[in-house]
Amino acid sequence: MHEKISFDEHLHRIFGDDYDAFISHAPVGEFVRVNTQRATPERVMSLLKSQGFDVEQVAGLDDAIRLRTKPFEPTRCLHHFAGWFVKQSLSSQLPVRFLDARPGQTIIDLCAAPGSKTTQIATAMHNEGCLFANDLAGKRMTPLAARLDAGIVSHAVLFNVAAERLPHYLDPVFDRVLADVPCSGLGLFDAIDENRHRYEAAKNPSSQYQLQYRILLSGARLLRVGGRLVYSTCSLNPDENEGVVSQFLARYPFRLVEIPDIAGIHFRPGLTSWQGCEYGEEMTRARRVTPWENDTQGFFMAVLEKTDELPERLSYPPRATEPVRTLAPDDEAVAPILANIERYYGIDPSAFGALRFLLSARAIYAIDGHWEEIPGGYQRAGICLAKRRGGIWRLSHSMIQRFSDEITRNTLTLDDDQMAQICATGDIDVAIADIESPYPVLRYEPLGALASLYDMGGGRVHWKRACDYQFARV
């Protein structure tokens, strides 16, 4: 740790001989990551090309696509709304790749918002297992939940607490832990003004490293012996990276796992020493990604494996709250809701047999069936199935997409011209027949059941979010 100096001196100290390369590197590229649970990379490539994007698949990362040019933001594509892909920088996709997440595991993302890495974990799990996503910032929970909803992730439980406090809520049962910790962001020159302001406003810049260390230790306490933890930052400051990891390794029973090379990405090994600090030869197993050698933001990653139990002084405190029981589909509070959904959407209640449920005042949430109980203190569990609107339980967009094949009632199928119109204006006149619900389901055959509409009467329907999306025929 070092005394506070000017920000420009700080940059020179961090980058040394690479300072000129850092401040003069070309703008980094934009990328999307395919949700392989919803679409294939080939289909997404074909889709984007048909809509005017110049794209190429990234060597060594089959689900990563580089956007060379774009006619509009990819997040305005209807297929993005349908969860086919997410916008995510290339280096940001790497930590989860090295996490080695697998179906059936118990995994936690300690600093999850806005959710790109969390949904990447869910995809690697094939949406099977127990996924926890935590973030301290309350305002970031909404975009986190939205990302999970877009990916139709129904096996996740969200927490909104300081990562250091998670051992007060959760047991040390996790197979994988992702600690993508808050950092200075000194991996991308485009954010230099924001980073300058943050640095100059900080009374004690070293407090950042202390927070990162505490979060890493919290993850270590949650991990089972033999489990894997990935520590990552979007900073190239060794104090936040090798400095934090080497201090941790000196105290606790963990070892660094070698990170393999990936074709098309230039990795640098972790530093063994810097500015008089010795980190040890083992640190060469970590990896650095620099923006002037790669078409993406700078990043640091270290993969750690837990080799033994932690010292007794880090024993786990009593749980802060009692677990919450979920409800079965035939529960007396749930069954009438599923019957209501059958009446208005035609979904046989047996389609929900693999799920369990939680009720709030005006909503019902569905979570995968192995969650018979959920640790207390969570903010949200599973995914919203439906919200009550008068005497009707209105399905969420996400669950309309999930149960697309089972929805047989109150649907409106739109053609290309009609989809273009509703995306342009939000409204469309259609011939409505056999519609009993004020919330008919929009069906567009390339995507299936897509969203919930509002019947305005007189044959006119409205989709509030339609104007957010750019329609192009495929």
Coordinates of C-alpha atoms in Angstrom, one line a residue:
M1 CA 0.0 0.0 0.0
H2 CA 1.2 3.5 -0.8
E3 CA 0.7 7.1 0.3
K4 CA -1.6 9.2 -1.8
I5 CA 0.0 11.0 -4.8
S6 CA -1.5 12.9 -7.7
F7 CA -3.6 10.9 -10.1
D8 CA -1.1 11.4 -13.0
E9 CA 1.7 10.1 -10.8
H10 CA -0.5 7.3 -9.8
L11 CA -1.0 6.3 -13.5
H12 CA 2.7 6.5 -14.2
R13 CA 3.4 4.3 -11.2
I14 CA 0.9 1.7 -12.2
F15 CA 1.7 1.4 -15.9
G16 CA 5.4 2.3 -16.0
D17 CA 6.8 1.6 -19.4
D18 CA 3.3 0.8 -20.7
Y19 CA 1.9 4.3 -19.7
D20 CA 2.0 5.6 -23.3
A21 CA 0.4 2.4 -24.6
F22 CA -2.4 2.8 -22.1
I23 CA -3.3 6.4 -22.8
S24 CA -3.1 6.1 -26.6
H25 CA -4.7 2.7 -27.3
A26 CA -7.4 2.5 -29.9
P27 CA -11.1 2.4 -28.7
V28 CA -11.9 -1.2 -27.7
G29 CA -14.5 -3.3 -29.5
E30 CA -18.1 -4.1 -28.6
F31 CA -19.2 -7.7 -28.1
V32 CA -22.3 -9.7 -27.4
R33 CA -22.5 -13.1 -25.7
V34 CA -24.9 -15.7 -26.9
N35 CA -27.3 -17.3 -24.5
T36 CA -26.8 -20.9 -25.7
Q37 CA -29.9 -21.9 -23.7
R38 CA -32.0 -19.8 -26.0
A39 CA -30.2 -19.8 -29.4
T40 CA -27.0 -21.0 -31.2
P41 CA -24.1 -18.7 -32.1
E42 CA -24.8 -19.4 -35.7
R43 CA -28.4 -18.2 -35.4
V44 CA -27.4 -15.1 -33.6
M45 CA -24.7 -14.4 -36.2
S46 CA -27.2 -14.8 -39.0
L47 CA -29.8 -12.6 -37.2
L48 CA -27.3 -9.7 -36.6
K49 CA -26.1 -9.9 -40.2
S50 CA -29.6 -9.7 -41.5
Q51 CA -30.2 -6.6 -39.5
G52 CA -27.1 -4.8 -40.8
F53 CA -24.5 -5.6 -38.2
D54 CA -20.9 -6.5 -39.4
V55 CA -20.0 -9.3 -37.0
E56 CA -17.5 -12.1 -36.5
Q57 CA -17.2 -14.9 -34.1
V58 CA -14.3 -14.6 -31.5
A59 CA -11.6 -17.3 -31.9
G60 CA -11.5 -19.5 -28.9
L61 CA -14.8 -18.3 -27.5
D62 CA -17.7 -19.8 -29.5
D63 CA -20.4 -17.8 -27.7
A64 CA -18.7 -14.4 -28.1
I65 CA -19.4 -12.2 -31.2
R66 CA -17.6 -9.1 -32.1
L67 CA -19.6 -6.2 -33.5
R68 CA -17.4 -4.5 -36.1
T69 CA -20.1 -2.0 -37.1
K70 CA -23.7 -1.6 -35.9
P71 CA -26.8 0.1 -37.4
F72 CA -28.3 0.5 -33.9
E73 CA -27.6 -0.7 -30.4
P74 CA -27.9 -4.5 -30.2
T75 CA -30.0 -4.1 -27.0
R76 CA -32.8 -2.6 -29.2
C77 CA -33.1 -5.9 -31.0
L78 CA -36.3 -7.9 -30.3
H79 CA -34.1 -11.0 -30.0
H80 CA -32.2 -9.4 -27.2
F81 CA -35.6 -8.9 -25.4
A82 CA -36.2 -12.6 -26.0
G83 CA -32.9 -13.5 -24.3
W84 CA -31.0 -14.7 -27.3
F85 CA -27.9 -12.7 -26.3
V86 CA -26.5 -10.0 -24.0
K87 CA -24.1 -7.2 -24.6
Q88 CA -20.9 -7.9 -22.6
S89 CA -17.3 -6.9 -23.1
L90 CA -14.9 -9.7 -24.1
S91 CA -12.7 -9.6 -21.0
S92 CA -15.8 -9.5 -18.8
Q93 CA -16.7 -12.9 -20.3
L94 CA -13.5 -14.5 -19.2
P95 CA -13.8 -14.9 -15.3
V96 CA -16.9 -17.1 -15.6
R97 CA -15.2 -19.2 -18.2
F98 CA -12.5 -20.0 -15.7
L99 CA -15.0 -20.5 -12.9
D100 CA -15.8 -23.8 -14.5
A101 CA -19.5 -23.6 -13.5
R102 CA -21.4 -26.9 -14.2
P103 CA -25.0 -28.1 -14.0
G104 CA -26.2 -29.1 -10.5
Q105 CA -23.6 -27.0 -8.6
T106 CA -24.2 -24.5 -5.8
I107 CA -22.7 -21.2 -7.0
I108 CA -22.6 -17.6 -5.7
D109 CA -21.8 -14.3 -7.5
L110 CA -20.7 -12.0 -4.6
C111 CA -20.9 -8.7 -6.5
A112 CA -23.4 -9.6 -9.2
A113 CA -25.1 -6.4 -10.6
P114 CA -25.8 -5.6 -13.3
G115 CA -25.9 -9.3 -14.0
S116 CA -24.0 -10.1 -17.2
K117 CA -21.7 -12.6 -15.4
T118 CA -24.5 -14.0 -13.4
T119 CA -26.5 -14.9 -16.5
Q120 CA -23.4 -16.3 -18.0
I121 CA -23.0 -18.6 -14.9
A122 CA -26.7 -19.6 -15.3
T123 CA -26.1 -20.6 -18.9
A124 CA -23.0 -22.6 -18.0
M125 CA -25.2 -24.4 -15.3
H126 CA -27.9 -25.1 -18.0
N127 CA -30.2 -23.4 -15.4
E128 CA -29.7 -26.5 -13.1
G129 CA -28.5 -26.1 -9.6
C130 CA -28.5 -23.4 -6.9
L131 CA -27.4 -20.0 -8.0
F132 CA -27.1 -17.0 -5.6
A133 CA -26.6 -13.5 -6.8
N134 CA -25.7 -10.7 -4.3
D135 CA -25.0 -7.0 -4.6
L136 CA -24.8 -4.2 -2.0
A137 CA -26.2 -1.4 -4.1
G138 CA -29.9 -1.4 -4.0
K139 CA -30.4 0.6 -7.2
R140 CA -28.5 -2.0 -9.1
M141 CA -30.8 -4.8 -8.0
T142 CA -33.4 -3.8 -10.6
P143 CA -31.1 -4.3 -13.6
L144 CA -29.8 -7.5 -12.1
A145 CA -33.3 -8.9 -11.7
A146 CA -34.1 -7.7 -15.3
R147 CA -31.1 -9.5 -16.7
L148 CA -32.0 -12.7 -14.9
D149 CA -35.6 -12.4 -16.1
A150 CA -34.5 -11.9 -19.7
G151 CA -32.5 -15.1 -19.5
I152 CA -35.5 -16.9 -17.9
V153 CA -33.3 -17.8 -14.9
S154 CA -35.6 -19.6 -12.4
H155 CA -33.0 -21.1 -10.1
A156 CA -31.5 -17.9 -8.7
V157 CA -31.9 -16.3 -5.3
L158 CA -31.0 -12.6 -4.9
F159 CA -29.4 -11.0 -1.8
N160 CA -28.9 -7.3 -1.2
V161 CA -26.3 -7.1 1.6
A162 CA -22.6 -6.3 2.0
A163 CA -20.7 -9.2 0.6
E164 CA -18.7 -9.4 3.8
R165 CA -21.9 -10.2 5.7
L166 CA -23.0 -13.1 3.6
P167 CA -21.5 -15.8 6.0
H168 CA -24.2 -14.6 8.4
Y169 CA -26.9 -15.8 6.0
L170 CA -25.3 -18.7 4.1
D171 CA -23.5 -21.9 4.9
P172 CA -20.0 -23.0 3.5
V173 CA -21.5 -25.2 0.8
F174 CA -20.6 -23.5 -2.4
D175 CA -18.9 -25.3 -5.2
R176 CA -18.0 -22.1 -7.0
V177 CA -17.6 -18.5 -5.9
L178 CA -17.2 -15.5 -8.2
A179 CA -15.6 -12.4 -6.6
D180 CA -15.6 -9.8 -9.3
V181 CA -15.0 -7.1 -6.8
P182 CA -15.5 -3.3 -6.9
C183 CA -12.4 -1.6 -8.2
S184 CA -10.8 1.6 -9.5
G185 CA -11.6 0.6 -13.1
L186 CA -8.1 1.3 -14.3
G187 CA -8.4 -1.1 -17.2
L188 CA -9.9 1.2 -19.7
F189 CA -8.8 4.7 -20.7
D190 CA -12.3 5.7 -21.8
A191 CA -13.2 5.9 -18.1
I192 CA -10.2 7.9 -17.1
D193 CA -12.1 11.1 -16.2
E194 CA -14.4 9.2 -13.9
N195 CA -11.5 7.3 -12.4
R196 CA -9.6 10.6 -11.8
H197 CA -12.6 12.1 -10.0
R198 CA -13.0 8.9 -7.8
Y199 CA -9.3 8.9 -7.0
E200 CA -9.1 12.5 -6.1
A201 CA -12.2 12.4 -4.0
A202 CA -11.0 9.4 -2.0
K203 CA -9.5 10.3 1.4
N204 CA -7.8 6.9 1.6
P205 CA -7.4 5.1 -1.8
S206 CA -6.0 2.0 0.1
S207 CA -9.5 1.5 1.6
Q208 CA -10.4 0.0 -1.8
Y209 CA -7.8 -2.8 -1.4
Q210 CA -9.1 -3.5 2.1
L211 CA -12.6 -3.8 0.9
Q212 CA -11.5 -6.2 -1.9
Y213 CA -9.6 -8.3 0.6
R214 CA -12.7 -8.5 2.9
I215 CA -14.9 -9.6 0.0
L216 CA -12.3 -12.2 -1.1
L217 CA -12.2 -13.6 2.5
S218 CA -16.0 -13.7 2.6
G219 CA -16.0 -15.8 -0.5
A220 CA -13.4 -18.1 1.0
R221 CA -15.6 -18.6 4.0
L222 CA -18.5 -19.7 1.8
L223 CA -16.5 -22.0 -0.4
R224 CA -16.4 -25.7 0.4
V225 CA -13.0 -27.5 0.5
G226 CA -12.0 -28.5 -3.0
G227 CA -14.2 -25.7 -4.5
R228 CA -13.0 -23.0 -6.9
L229 CA -13.1 -19.2 -6.4
V230 CA -12.4 -16.7 -9.2
Y231 CA -11.1 -13.2 -8.1
S232 CA -11.3 -10.6 -10.8
T233 CA -11.2 -6.8 -11.4
C234 CA -11.4 -4.5 -14.4
S235 CA -8.3 -2.8 -13.1
L236 CA -4.6 -3.2 -13.9
N237 CA -3.4 -1.7 -10.6
P238 CA -1.3 -4.4 -8.9
D239 CA -2.4 -3.2 -5.4
E240 CA -5.9 -4.3 -6.3
N241 CA -4.9 -7.6 -7.9
E242 CA -1.7 -9.4 -7.1
G243 CA -1.4 -7.4 -3.8
V244 CA -4.7 -8.6 -2.5
V245 CA -4.4 -12.2 -3.7
S246 CA -0.8 -12.7 -2.4
Q247 CA -1.7 -11.4 1.0
F248 CA -4.7 -13.8 1.1
L249 CA -2.6 -16.8 0.0
A250 CA -0.1 -16.1 2.7
R251 CA -2.7 -16.5 5.4
Y252 CA -5.2 -19.1 4.2
P253 CA -5.2 -22.7 2.7
F254 CA -5.7 -21.9 -1.0
R255 CA -3.6 -22.5 -4.1
L256 CA -3.6 -20.7 -7.4
V257 CA -4.8 -22.7 -10.4
E258 CA -3.1 -22.2 -13.8
I259 CA -5.4 -20.3 -16.2
P260 CA -5.1 -21.8 -19.7
D261 CA -4.5 -19.8 -22.9
I262 CA -7.3 -18.9 -25.3
A263 CA -6.7 -18.5 -29.0
G264 CA -7.0 -14.9 -30.1
I265 CA -6.5 -13.4 -26.6
H266 CA -3.2 -12.1 -25.4
F267 CA -2.7 -12.9 -21.7
R268 CA 0.1 -11.6 -19.6
P269 CA 1.0 -13.6 -16.4
G270 CA 0.4 -12.1 -13.0
L271 CA 3.2 -10.0 -11.6
T272 CA 5.7 -11.6 -9.2
S273 CA 6.8 -8.3 -7.8
W274 CA 6.1 -4.6 -8.2
Q275 CA 7.3 -1.4 -6.6
G276 CA 9.3 -3.3 -3.9
C277 CA 6.4 -5.7 -3.1
E278 CA 7.1 -9.4 -3.6
Y279 CA 4.2 -11.5 -4.7
G280 CA 5.8 -14.8 -5.3
E281 CA 6.3 -17.0 -8.4
E282 CA 2.9 -18.7 -7.9
M283 CA 1.3 -15.4 -9.1
T284 CA 2.4 -16.1 -12.7
R285 CA -0.7 -18.5 -12.7
A286 CA -2.9 -15.4 -12.6
R287 CA -3.7 -13.6 -15.9
R288 CA -3.8 -10.0 -17.0
V289 CA -5.6 -8.7 -20.1
T290 CA -4.4 -5.3 -21.5
P291 CA -6.5 -3.1 -23.8
W292 CA -3.6 -2.2 -26.0
E293 CA -2.9 -5.8 -26.8
N294 CA -6.5 -6.9 -27.0
D295 CA -9.7 -5.4 -28.4
T296 CA -11.3 -5.2 -25.0
Q297 CA -11.0 -3.5 -21.6
G298 CA -8.2 -4.4 -19.2
F299 CA -8.8 -7.2 -16.7
F300 CA -7.2 -9.3 -14.0
M301 CA -8.2 -12.8 -13.0
A302 CA -6.9 -15.3 -10.5
V303 CA -8.4 -18.8 -9.9
L304 CA -8.1 -20.1 -6.4
E305 CA -8.8 -23.6 -5.0
K306 CA -9.6 -24.2 -1.3
T307 CA -7.3 -26.9 0.0
D308 CA -8.4 -27.1 3.7
E309 CA -10.8 -25.7 6.2
L310 CA -10.3 -22.1 7.4
P311 CA -9.0 -21.3 10.9
E312 CA -11.4 -21.8 13.8
R313 CA -11.5 -18.1 14.4
L314 CA -13.4 -17.8 11.1
S315 CA -16.0 -20.2 12.3
Y316 CA -19.5 -19.5 11.0
P317 CA -21.9 -17.4 13.1
P318 CA -25.4 -18.5 13.8
R319 CA -27.7 -17.8 10.8
A320 CA -29.2 -14.3 11.0
T321 CA -32.7 -15.5 9.8
E322 CA -34.8 -18.6 9.5
P323 CA -35.1 -20.3 6.1
V324 CA -38.3 -19.8 4.1
R325 CA -40.4 -22.7 2.9
T326 CA -41.6 -22.7 -0.7
L327 CA -45.0 -23.9 -1.7
A328 CA -45.9 -26.9 -3.9
P329 CA -48.1 -26.6 -7.0
D330 CA -51.0 -28.3 -5.2
D331 CA -50.8 -26.0 -2.1
E332 CA -54.2 -24.5 -1.3
A333 CA -52.8 -21.0 -1.9
V334 CA -51.1 -21.8 -5.2
A335 CA -53.5 -24.2 -6.9
P336 CA -56.3 -21.5 -7.5
I337 CA -53.7 -19.2 -9.1
L338 CA -52.5 -22.0 -11.5
A339 CA -56.2 -22.7 -12.3
N340 CA -56.7 -19.0 -13.1
I341 CA -53.6 -19.1 -15.4
E342 CA -55.1 -22.2 -17.1
R343 CA -58.4 -20.4 -17.7
Y344 CA -56.8 -17.3 -19.4
Y345 CA -53.7 -18.9 -21.0
G346 CA -54.6 -22.5 -21.5
I347 CA -51.5 -23.8 -19.6
D348 CA -52.3 -27.1 -17.9
P349 CA -51.3 -26.8 -14.2
S350 CA -49.2 -30.0 -14.7
A351 CA -46.7 -27.9 -16.7
F352 CA -45.7 -26.2 -13.4
G353 CA -45.0 -29.6 -11.7
A354 CA -41.3 -29.1 -11.6
L355 CA -41.5 -25.7 -9.9
R356 CA -42.2 -24.4 -6.4
F357 CA -43.7 -21.1 -5.5
L358 CA -43.5 -18.0 -3.2
L359 CA -46.4 -15.5 -2.8
S360 CA -46.3 -11.8 -2.1
A361 CA -49.3 -9.5 -1.8
R362 CA -49.9 -9.2 -5.6
A363 CA -47.4 -11.6 -7.2
I364 CA -46.5 -15.2 -7.4
Y365 CA -42.8 -16.2 -7.9
A366 CA -41.7 -19.6 -9.4
I367 CA -38.4 -21.3 -8.5
D368 CA -36.9 -24.6 -9.5
G369 CA -38.3 -27.6 -7.6
H370 CA -35.2 -28.5 -5.6
W371 CA -35.6 -25.3 -3.6
E372 CA -37.9 -26.6 -0.9
E373 CA -36.6 -23.9 1.4
I374 CA -34.6 -20.8 0.8
P375 CA -32.1 -19.2 3.3
G376 CA -33.7 -16.2 5.0
G377 CA -32.7 -12.7 4.3
Y378 CA -33.0 -12.9 0.5
Q379 CA -34.5 -10.0 -1.5
R380 CA -36.0 -12.1 -4.3
A381 CA -36.2 -15.8 -5.2
G382 CA -36.9 -17.3 -8.5
I383 CA -38.7 -15.4 -11.3
C384 CA -42.0 -13.7 -11.3
L385 CA -44.6 -16.0 -12.8
A386 CA -47.6 -13.7 -12.7
K387 CA -49.0 -10.6 -11.1
R388 CA -52.6 -10.1 -10.0
R389 CA -54.6 -7.6 -12.1
G390 CA -58.2 -7.6 -10.7
G391 CA -59.5 -11.1 -11.1
I392 CA -56.8 -12.2 -13.6
W393 CA -53.2 -13.4 -12.9
R394 CA -51.2 -11.8 -15.7
L395 CA -48.2 -13.8 -16.8
S396 CA -44.8 -12.0 -16.9
H397 CA -43.1 -11.6 -20.3
S398 CA -40.3 -14.0 -19.2
M399 CA -42.7 -16.8 -18.3
I400 CA -44.7 -16.2 -21.5
Q401 CA -41.5 -17.0 -23.3
R402 CA -40.7 -20.0 -21.1
F403 CA -44.2 -21.5 -21.6
S404 CA -44.6 -20.5 -25.2
D405 CA -45.5 -24.0 -26.4
E406 CA -48.1 -24.5 -23.6
I407 CA -50.0 -21.2 -24.1
T408 CA -53.1 -22.0 -26.2
R409 CA -55.6 -19.3 -25.3
N410 CA -55.9 -15.5 -25.7
T411 CA -53.1 -15.2 -28.2
L412 CA -52.6 -12.9 -31.1
T413 CA -50.2 -13.9 -33.9
L414 CA -48.6 -10.9 -35.7
D415 CA -46.9 -11.0 -39.0
D416 CA -43.8 -9.0 -40.1
D417 CA -45.7 -5.9 -41.1
Q418 CA -47.7 -5.9 -37.8
M419 CA -44.5 -6.3 -35.8
A420 CA -42.9 -3.4 -37.6
Q421 CA -45.9 -1.2 -36.8
I422 CA -46.2 -2.1 -33.1
C423 CA -42.4 -1.5 -32.7
A424 CA -42.8 1.9 -34.4
T425 CA -45.9 3.1 -32.5
G426 CA -46.6 0.8 -29.6
D427 CA -50.2 0.2 -30.8
I428 CA -51.8 -1.8 -33.6
D429 CA -55.3 -2.6 -34.8
V430 CA -56.0 -6.3 -35.2
A431 CA -59.0 -8.5 -35.7
I432 CA -59.6 -9.9 -32.2
A433 CA -61.6 -13.1 -32.0
D434 CA -62.0 -15.4 -29.0
I435 CA -60.1 -13.1 -26.7
E436 CA -61.4 -13.3 -23.1
S437 CA -58.5 -11.5 -21.4
P438 CA -57.6 -7.8 -21.4
Y439 CA -54.0 -9.1 -21.6
P440 CA -53.6 -11.2 -24.8
V441 CA -50.3 -12.8 -25.6
L442 CA -48.3 -11.5 -28.6
R443 CA -47.0 -14.4 -30.7
Y444 CA -44.5 -13.7 -33.4
E445 CA -43.5 -17.0 -35.0
P446 CA -39.8 -16.6 -35.3
L447 CA -39.7 -16.1 -31.5
G448 CA -42.9 -17.8 -30.4
A449 CA -44.9 -16.3 -27.5
L450 CA -43.1 -13.1 -26.8
A451 CA -45.0 -10.6 -24.5
S452 CA -48.2 -9.6 -22.8
L453 CA -50.3 -7.0 -24.6
Y454 CA -53.1 -4.7 -23.4
D455 CA -56.4 -4.8 -25.1
M456 CA -57.5 -1.2 -25.5
G457 CA -60.9 -2.1 -26.9
G458 CA -62.2 -1.7 -30.4
G459 CA -59.7 -4.1 -31.9
R460 CA -56.7 -2.1 -30.8
V461 CA -53.8 -3.5 -28.6
H462 CA -50.9 -1.8 -26.9
W463 CA -47.4 -3.1 -25.9
K464 CA -45.8 -0.5 -23.7
R465 CA -42.2 -1.5 -24.4
A466 CA -42.5 -2.1 -28.1
C467 CA -41.0 1.3 -29.0
D468 CA -37.8 0.3 -27.2
Y469 CA -37.1 -2.2 -30.0
Q470 CA -35.9 -1.9 -33.6
F471 CA -37.7 -4.3 -35.8
A472 CA -36.1 -5.8 -38.9
R473 CA -37.3 -8.8 -40.9
V474 CA -35.2 -11.9 -40.5

